[in-house]
Short mmCIF file of C-alpha atoms and ligand atoms in Angstrom, two decimals:
data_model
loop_
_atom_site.label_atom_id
_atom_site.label_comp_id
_atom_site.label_asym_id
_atom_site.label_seq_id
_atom_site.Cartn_x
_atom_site.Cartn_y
_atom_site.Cartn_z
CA UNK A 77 93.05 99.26 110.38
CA UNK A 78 90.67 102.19 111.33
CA UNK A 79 89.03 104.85 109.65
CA UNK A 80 88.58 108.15 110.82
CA UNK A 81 85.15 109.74 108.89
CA UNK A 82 85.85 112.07 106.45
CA UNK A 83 82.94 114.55 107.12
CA UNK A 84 85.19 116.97 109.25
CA UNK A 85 83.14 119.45 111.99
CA UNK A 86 80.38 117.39 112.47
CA UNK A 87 81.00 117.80 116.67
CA UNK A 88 80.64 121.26 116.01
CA UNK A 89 78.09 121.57 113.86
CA UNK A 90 75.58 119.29 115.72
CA UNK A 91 75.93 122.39 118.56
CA UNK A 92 75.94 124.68 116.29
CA UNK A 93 73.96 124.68 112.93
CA UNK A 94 74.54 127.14 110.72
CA UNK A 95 71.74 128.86 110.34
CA UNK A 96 72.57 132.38 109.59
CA UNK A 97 74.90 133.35 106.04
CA UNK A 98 77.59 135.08 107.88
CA UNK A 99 78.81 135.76 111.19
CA UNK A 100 80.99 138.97 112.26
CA UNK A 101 83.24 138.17 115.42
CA UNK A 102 85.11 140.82 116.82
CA UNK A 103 87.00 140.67 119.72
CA UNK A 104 87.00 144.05 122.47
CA UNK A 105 88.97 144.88 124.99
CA UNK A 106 89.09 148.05 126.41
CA UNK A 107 87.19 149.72 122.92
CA UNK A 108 84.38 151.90 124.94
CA UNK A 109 84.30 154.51 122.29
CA UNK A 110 84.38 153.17 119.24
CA UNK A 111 82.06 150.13 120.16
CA UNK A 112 78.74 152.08 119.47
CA UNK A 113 79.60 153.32 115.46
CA UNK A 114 81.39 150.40 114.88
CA UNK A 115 78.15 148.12 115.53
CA UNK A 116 76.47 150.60 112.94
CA UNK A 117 79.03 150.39 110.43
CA UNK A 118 79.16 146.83 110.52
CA UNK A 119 75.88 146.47 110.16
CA UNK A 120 75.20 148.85 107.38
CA UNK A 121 77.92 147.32 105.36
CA UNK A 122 76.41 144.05 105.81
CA UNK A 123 72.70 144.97 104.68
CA UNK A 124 73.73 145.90 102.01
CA UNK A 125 74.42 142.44 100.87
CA UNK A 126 71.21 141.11 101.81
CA UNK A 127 72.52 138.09 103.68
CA UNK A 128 71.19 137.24 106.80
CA UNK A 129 73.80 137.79 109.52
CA UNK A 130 74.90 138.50 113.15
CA UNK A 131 77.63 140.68 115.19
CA UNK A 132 79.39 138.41 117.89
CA UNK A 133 81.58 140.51 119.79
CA UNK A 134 83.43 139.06 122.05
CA UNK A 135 84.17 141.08 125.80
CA UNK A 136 87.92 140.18 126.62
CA UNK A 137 87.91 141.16 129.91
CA UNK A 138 87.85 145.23 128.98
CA UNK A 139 87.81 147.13 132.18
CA UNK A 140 87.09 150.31 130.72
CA UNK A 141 83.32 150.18 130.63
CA UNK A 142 82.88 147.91 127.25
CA UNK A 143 81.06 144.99 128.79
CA UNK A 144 77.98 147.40 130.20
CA UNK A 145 78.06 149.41 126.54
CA UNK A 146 77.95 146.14 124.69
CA UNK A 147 75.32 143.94 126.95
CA UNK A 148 73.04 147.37 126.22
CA UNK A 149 73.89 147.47 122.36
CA UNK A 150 73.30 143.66 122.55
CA UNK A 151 69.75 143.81 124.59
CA UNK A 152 68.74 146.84 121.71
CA UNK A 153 69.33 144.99 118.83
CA UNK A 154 68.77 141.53 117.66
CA UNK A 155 71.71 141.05 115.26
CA UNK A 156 74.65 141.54 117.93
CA UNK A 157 75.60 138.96 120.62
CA UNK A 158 77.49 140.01 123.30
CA UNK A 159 80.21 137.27 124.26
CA UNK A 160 81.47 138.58 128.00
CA UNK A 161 84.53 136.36 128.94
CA UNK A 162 85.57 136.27 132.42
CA UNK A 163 89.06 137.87 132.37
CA UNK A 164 91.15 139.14 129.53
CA UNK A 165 92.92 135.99 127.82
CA UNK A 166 94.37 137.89 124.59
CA UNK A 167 93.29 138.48 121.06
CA UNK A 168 93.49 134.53 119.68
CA UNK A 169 91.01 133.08 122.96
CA UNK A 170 88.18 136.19 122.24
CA UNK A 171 88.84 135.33 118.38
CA UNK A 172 87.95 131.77 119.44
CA UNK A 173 85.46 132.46 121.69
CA UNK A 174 83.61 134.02 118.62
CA UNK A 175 84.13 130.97 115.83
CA UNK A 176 82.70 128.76 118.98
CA UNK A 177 79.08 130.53 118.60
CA UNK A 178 79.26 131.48 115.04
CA UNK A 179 76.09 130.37 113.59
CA UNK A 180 77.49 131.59 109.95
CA UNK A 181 77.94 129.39 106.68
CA UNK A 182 80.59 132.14 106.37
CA UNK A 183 82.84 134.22 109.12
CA UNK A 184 84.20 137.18 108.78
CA UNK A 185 86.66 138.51 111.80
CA UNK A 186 87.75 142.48 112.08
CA UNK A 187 89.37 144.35 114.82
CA UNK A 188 87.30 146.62 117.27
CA UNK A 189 89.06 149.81 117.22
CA UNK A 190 87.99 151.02 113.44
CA UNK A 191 90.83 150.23 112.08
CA UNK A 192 89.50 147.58 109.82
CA UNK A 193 86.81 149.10 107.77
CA UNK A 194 83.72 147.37 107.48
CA UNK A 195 82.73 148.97 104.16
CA UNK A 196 85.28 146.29 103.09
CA UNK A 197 83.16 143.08 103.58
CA UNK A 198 81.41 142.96 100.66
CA UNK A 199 84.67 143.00 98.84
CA UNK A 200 85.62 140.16 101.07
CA UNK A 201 82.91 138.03 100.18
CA UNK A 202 82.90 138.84 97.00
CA UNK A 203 86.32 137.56 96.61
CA UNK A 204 85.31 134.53 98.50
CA UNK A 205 82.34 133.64 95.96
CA UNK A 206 85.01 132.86 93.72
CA UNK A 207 85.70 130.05 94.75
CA UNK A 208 88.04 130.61 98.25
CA UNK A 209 87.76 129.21 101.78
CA UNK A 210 90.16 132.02 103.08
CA UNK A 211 90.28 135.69 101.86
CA UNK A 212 92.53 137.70 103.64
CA UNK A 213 92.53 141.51 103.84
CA UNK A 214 95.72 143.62 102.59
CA UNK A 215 96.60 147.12 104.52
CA UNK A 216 98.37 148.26 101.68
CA UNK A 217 98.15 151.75 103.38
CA UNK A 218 98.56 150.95 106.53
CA UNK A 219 98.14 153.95 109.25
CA UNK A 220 100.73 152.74 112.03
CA UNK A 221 104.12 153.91 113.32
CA UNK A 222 106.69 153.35 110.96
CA UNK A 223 109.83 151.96 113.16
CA UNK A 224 107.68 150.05 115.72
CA UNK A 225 105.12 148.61 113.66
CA UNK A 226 105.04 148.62 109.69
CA UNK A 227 109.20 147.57 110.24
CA UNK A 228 108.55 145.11 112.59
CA UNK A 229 105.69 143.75 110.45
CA UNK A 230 107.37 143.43 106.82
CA UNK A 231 110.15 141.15 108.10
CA UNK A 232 107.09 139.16 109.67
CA UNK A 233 105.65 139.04 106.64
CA UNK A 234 108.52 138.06 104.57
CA UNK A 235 109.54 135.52 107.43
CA UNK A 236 106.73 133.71 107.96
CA UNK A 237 105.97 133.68 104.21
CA UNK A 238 108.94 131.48 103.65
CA UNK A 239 108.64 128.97 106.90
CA UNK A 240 104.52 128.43 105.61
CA UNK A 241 104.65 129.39 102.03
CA UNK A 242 101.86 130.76 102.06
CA UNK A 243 102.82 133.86 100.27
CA UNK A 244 100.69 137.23 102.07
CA UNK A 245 101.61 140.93 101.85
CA UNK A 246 100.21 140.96 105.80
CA UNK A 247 99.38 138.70 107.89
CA UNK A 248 98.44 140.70 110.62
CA UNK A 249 95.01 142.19 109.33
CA UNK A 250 92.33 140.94 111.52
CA UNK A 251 89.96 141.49 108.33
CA UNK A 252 89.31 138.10 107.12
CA UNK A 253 86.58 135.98 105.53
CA UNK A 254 86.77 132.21 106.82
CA UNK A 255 84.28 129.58 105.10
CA UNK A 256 82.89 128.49 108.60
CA UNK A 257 83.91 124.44 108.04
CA UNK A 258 87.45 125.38 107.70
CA UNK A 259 87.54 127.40 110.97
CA UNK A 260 85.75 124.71 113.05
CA UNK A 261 88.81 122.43 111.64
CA UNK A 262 91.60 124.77 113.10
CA UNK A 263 92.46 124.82 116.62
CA UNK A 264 94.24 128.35 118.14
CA UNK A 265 96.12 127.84 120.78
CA UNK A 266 98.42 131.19 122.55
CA UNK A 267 98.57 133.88 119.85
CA UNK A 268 98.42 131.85 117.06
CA UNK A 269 95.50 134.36 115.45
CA UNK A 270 98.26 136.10 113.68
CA UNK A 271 98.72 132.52 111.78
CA UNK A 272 95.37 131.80 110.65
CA UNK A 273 96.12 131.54 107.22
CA UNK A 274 99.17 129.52 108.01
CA UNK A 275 96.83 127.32 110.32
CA UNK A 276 93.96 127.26 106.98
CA UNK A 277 96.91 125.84 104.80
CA UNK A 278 97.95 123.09 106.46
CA UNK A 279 93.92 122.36 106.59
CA UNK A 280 94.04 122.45 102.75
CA UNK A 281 91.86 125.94 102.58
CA UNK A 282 92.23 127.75 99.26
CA UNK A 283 93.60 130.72 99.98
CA UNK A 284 93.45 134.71 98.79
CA UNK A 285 94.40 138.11 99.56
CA UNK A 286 93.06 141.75 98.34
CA UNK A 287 93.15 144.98 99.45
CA UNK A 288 91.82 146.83 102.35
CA UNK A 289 91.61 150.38 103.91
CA UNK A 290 93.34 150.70 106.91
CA UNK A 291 92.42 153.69 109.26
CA UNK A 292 94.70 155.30 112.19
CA UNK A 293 93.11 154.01 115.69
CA UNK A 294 91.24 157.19 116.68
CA UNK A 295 90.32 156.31 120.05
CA UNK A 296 92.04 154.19 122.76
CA UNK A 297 95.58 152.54 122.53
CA UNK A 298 96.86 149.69 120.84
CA UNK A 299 97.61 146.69 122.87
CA UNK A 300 100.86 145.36 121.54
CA UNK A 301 103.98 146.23 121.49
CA UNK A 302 107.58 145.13 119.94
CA UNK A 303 107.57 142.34 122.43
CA UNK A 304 105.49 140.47 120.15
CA UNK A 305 108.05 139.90 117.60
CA UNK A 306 110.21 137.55 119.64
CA UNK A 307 106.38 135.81 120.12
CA UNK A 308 105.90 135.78 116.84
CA UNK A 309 109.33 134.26 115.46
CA UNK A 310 108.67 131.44 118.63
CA UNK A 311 105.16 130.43 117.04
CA UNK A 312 106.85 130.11 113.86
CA UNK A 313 108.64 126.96 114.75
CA UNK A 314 105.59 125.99 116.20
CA UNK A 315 103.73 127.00 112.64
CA UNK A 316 106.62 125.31 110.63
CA UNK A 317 106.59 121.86 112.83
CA UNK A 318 103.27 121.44 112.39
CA UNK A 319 103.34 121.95 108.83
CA UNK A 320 105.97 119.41 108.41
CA UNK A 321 106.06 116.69 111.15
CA UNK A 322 102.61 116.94 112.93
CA UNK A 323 102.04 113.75 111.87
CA UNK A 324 105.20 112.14 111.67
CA UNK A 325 107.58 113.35 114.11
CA UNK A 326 109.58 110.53 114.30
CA UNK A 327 111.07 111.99 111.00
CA UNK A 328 112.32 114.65 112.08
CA UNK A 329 113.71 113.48 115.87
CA UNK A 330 114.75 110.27 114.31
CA UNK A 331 116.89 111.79 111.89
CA UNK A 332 118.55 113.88 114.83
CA UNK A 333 119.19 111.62 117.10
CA UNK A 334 120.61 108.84 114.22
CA UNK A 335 122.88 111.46 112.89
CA UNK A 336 124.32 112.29 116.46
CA UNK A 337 124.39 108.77 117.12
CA UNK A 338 126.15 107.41 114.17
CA UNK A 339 128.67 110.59 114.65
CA UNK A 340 129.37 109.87 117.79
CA UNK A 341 129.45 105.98 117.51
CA UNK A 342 132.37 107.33 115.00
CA UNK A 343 134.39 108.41 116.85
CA UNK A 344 134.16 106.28 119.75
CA UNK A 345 135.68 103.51 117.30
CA UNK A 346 137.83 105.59 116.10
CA UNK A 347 139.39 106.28 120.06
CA UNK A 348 138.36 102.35 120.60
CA UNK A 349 141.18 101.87 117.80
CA UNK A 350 143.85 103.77 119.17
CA UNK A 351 143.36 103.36 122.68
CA UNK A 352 144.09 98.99 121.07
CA UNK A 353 145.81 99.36 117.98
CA UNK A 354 148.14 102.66 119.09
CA UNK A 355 148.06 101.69 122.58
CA UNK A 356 147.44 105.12 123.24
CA UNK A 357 145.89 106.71 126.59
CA UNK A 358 142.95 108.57 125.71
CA UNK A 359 141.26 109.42 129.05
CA UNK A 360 142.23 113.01 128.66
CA UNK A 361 140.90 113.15 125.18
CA UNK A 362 138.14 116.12 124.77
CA UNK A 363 136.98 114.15 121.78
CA UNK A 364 135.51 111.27 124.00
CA UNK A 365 133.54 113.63 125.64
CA UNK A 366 132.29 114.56 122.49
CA UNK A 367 132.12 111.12 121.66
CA UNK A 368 129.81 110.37 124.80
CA UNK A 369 127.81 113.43 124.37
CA UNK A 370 126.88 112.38 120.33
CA UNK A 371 125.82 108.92 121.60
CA UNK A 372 123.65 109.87 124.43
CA UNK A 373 122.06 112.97 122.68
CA UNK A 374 120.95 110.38 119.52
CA UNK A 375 119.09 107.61 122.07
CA UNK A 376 117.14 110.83 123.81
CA UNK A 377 116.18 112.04 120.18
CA UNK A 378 115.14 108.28 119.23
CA UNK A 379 113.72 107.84 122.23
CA UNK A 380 111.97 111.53 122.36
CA UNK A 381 110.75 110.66 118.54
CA UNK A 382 109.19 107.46 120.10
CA UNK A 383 107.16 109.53 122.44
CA UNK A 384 106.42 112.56 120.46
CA UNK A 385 104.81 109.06 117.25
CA UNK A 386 102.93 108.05 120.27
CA UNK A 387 101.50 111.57 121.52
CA UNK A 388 100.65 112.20 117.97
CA UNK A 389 98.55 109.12 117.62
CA UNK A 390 96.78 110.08 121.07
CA UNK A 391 95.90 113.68 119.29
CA UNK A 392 94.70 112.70 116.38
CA UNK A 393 92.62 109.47 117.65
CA UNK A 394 91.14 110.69 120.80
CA UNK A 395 89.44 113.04 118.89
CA UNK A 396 88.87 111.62 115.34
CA UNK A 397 90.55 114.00 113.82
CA UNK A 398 91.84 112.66 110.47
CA UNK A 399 95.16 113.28 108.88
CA UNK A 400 93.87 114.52 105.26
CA UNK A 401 90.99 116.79 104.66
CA UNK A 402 88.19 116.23 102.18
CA UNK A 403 87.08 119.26 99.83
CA UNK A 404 84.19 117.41 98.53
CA UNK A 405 83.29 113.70 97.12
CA UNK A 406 82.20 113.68 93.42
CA UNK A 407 79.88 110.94 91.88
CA UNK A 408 78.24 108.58 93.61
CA UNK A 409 78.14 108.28 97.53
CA UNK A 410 76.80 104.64 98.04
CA UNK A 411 76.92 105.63 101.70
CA UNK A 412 73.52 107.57 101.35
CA UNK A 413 71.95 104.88 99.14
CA UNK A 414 71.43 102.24 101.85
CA UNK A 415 68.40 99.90 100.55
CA UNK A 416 66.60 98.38 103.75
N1 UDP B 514 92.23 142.49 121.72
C1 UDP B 514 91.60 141.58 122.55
N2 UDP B 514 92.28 141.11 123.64
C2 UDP B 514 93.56 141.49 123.93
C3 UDP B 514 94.21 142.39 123.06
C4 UDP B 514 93.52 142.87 121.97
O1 UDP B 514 90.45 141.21 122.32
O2 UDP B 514 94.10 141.03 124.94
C5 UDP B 514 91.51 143.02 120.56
C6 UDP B 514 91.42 144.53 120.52
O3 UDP B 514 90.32 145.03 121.22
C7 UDP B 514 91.28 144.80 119.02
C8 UDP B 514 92.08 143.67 118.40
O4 UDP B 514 92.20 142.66 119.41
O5 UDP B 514 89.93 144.68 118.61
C9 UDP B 514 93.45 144.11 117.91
O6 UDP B 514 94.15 144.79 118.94
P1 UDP B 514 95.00 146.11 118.64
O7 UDP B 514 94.18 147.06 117.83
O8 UDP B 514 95.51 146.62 119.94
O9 UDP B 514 96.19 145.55 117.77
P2 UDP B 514 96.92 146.35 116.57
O10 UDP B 514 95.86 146.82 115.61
O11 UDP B 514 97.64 147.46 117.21
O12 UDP B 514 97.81 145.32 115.96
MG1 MG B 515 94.34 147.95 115.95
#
């Protein structure tokens, strides 16, 4: 028997102590203009709440003059950090980029083209004062094309709502409030920022939503498409394994591949008998292909299950990472009362 310990983040917090209150990531590419007033804005919205704080944006690789107008903004002022990536890797890397030198007890994440009002954030936190680890913004009005996007985006919604359950009007806002623990727990992988909440349930995060103003992108173009449906329906298996099986896979193959075989096994007595009993020629039978192809298809799933139990194991113990999450321990911790 082993035991994982429960204190989750530690790694990450021993690099990076959380000094600060709260932590705005954003991640740029290709966002010249708006870059300068949306530095100020940020920053004026977050004064306001009197918590200490810092602007991370994060440089994805913009080519359109960006990285030189953010390493100035970042040498003028000592609440932004300029993150400058080599190359552009997409949205969900810069996004990650950002939670990896957070130094905030609490992060909040918003787009860099103004879309995402940051006049918004002290709703955000607000919300997340009552007791939340993830409050997501809403775009009730959102200021997109109708047929390409907002379509596109409600059956998303909807979709991805059922496969998580986690029940959100829009997934898609970037505007979010993370408790910083919960985000050091979640690993993004592809484009999987879209998920995040999805990702946050599975960790056990309370989760909320409210409403946000949404603004049509004044400067610059947006950088997706429709193409990102199809990617977005592909990470939901991905979302709605992990959420299931992640740590018990053999559940799921093992279920395949026993069904297939026994099926198959089926009907391979069944020919057995009248290939003896009937003394019937069955080599031209399509049904012992079938009967072959049921067989063979449930040892790969067994076998596949096998392998997928042992590659679980291998995640989860090469890097401690324990199958439950703690919110807290109540009453008394005898492991901090060690008499000498
Ligand atoms: N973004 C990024 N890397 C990319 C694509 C986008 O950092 O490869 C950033 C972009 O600068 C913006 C945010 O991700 O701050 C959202 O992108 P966009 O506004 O194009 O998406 P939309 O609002 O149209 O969904
Ligand atoms: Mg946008």
């Amino acid at each position: 028997m082993r035991y994982y310990s429960s204190t989750n983040s530690t790694v990450s917090e021993v690099i990076n102590p959380r000094l600060l209150d709260l932590s705005v990531v954003v991640p740029i590419y290709n966002e010249a203009e708006s870059l300068p007033s949306l530095v100020e804005a940020i920053a004026s919205a977050v004064k306001e709440t009197q918590l200490s704080y810092e602007i991370i944006c994060v440089d994805d690789g913009s080519t359109d003059g960006s990285t030189d107008i953010l390493t100035e903004i970042a040498r003028q002022r000592n609440d932004v950090k300029g993150v400058i990536l080599r190359r552009n890797y997409g949205q969900t890397p810069a996004m990650a980029a950002g939670f990896e030198s957070a130094m905030g007890k609490i992060i909040i994440t918003l787009d860099g083209d103004l879309q995402n009002d940051p006049a918004d954030i002290p709703v955000l936190l607000a919300k997340l004062e009552e007791g939340y680890d993830l409050v997501s913004g809403w775009r009730k009005k959102r200021q997109d094309a109708a047929l390409t996007r907002l379509l596109p985006s409600k059956i998303a919604n909807w979709l991805i709502g059922r496969v998580t359950g986690v029940k959100l009007h829009d997934y898609g806002c970037s505007l979010k409030a993370y408790r910083s623990e919960l985000v050091a727990d979640m690993n993004l992988y592809g484009e999987l920022h879209r998920f995040l909440p999805a990702l946050a349930y599975i960790e056990g995060a309370r989760i909320s939503e409210i409403p946000v103003r949404h603004h049509a992108r004044r400067f610059g173009k947006s950088k997706y498409g429709l193409g990102r449906t199809i990617r977005v329906i592909m990470d939901l298996f991905t979302i709605f394994f992990m959420k299931k099986f992640l740590t018990r896979p053999m559940h799921v193959f093992g279920l395949g591949g026993f069904i297939s075989f026994a099926l198959g096994s089926a009907i391979g007595i069944y020919l057995t008998l009248i290939k003896f009993v009937f003394q019937q020629n069955i080599g031209d039978r399509p049904l012992l292909i079938l009967a072959v192809l049921l067989v063979l298809t449930g040892v790969q799933l067994f076998c596949f299950g096998l392998v997928t139990e042992l590659l679980m194991r291998t995640y989860h113990e090469s890097q401690r990472r324990p199958i439950y999450r703690v919110r807290n321990i109540v009453g008394k911790d005898n492991s901090l009362n060690i008499e000498h």
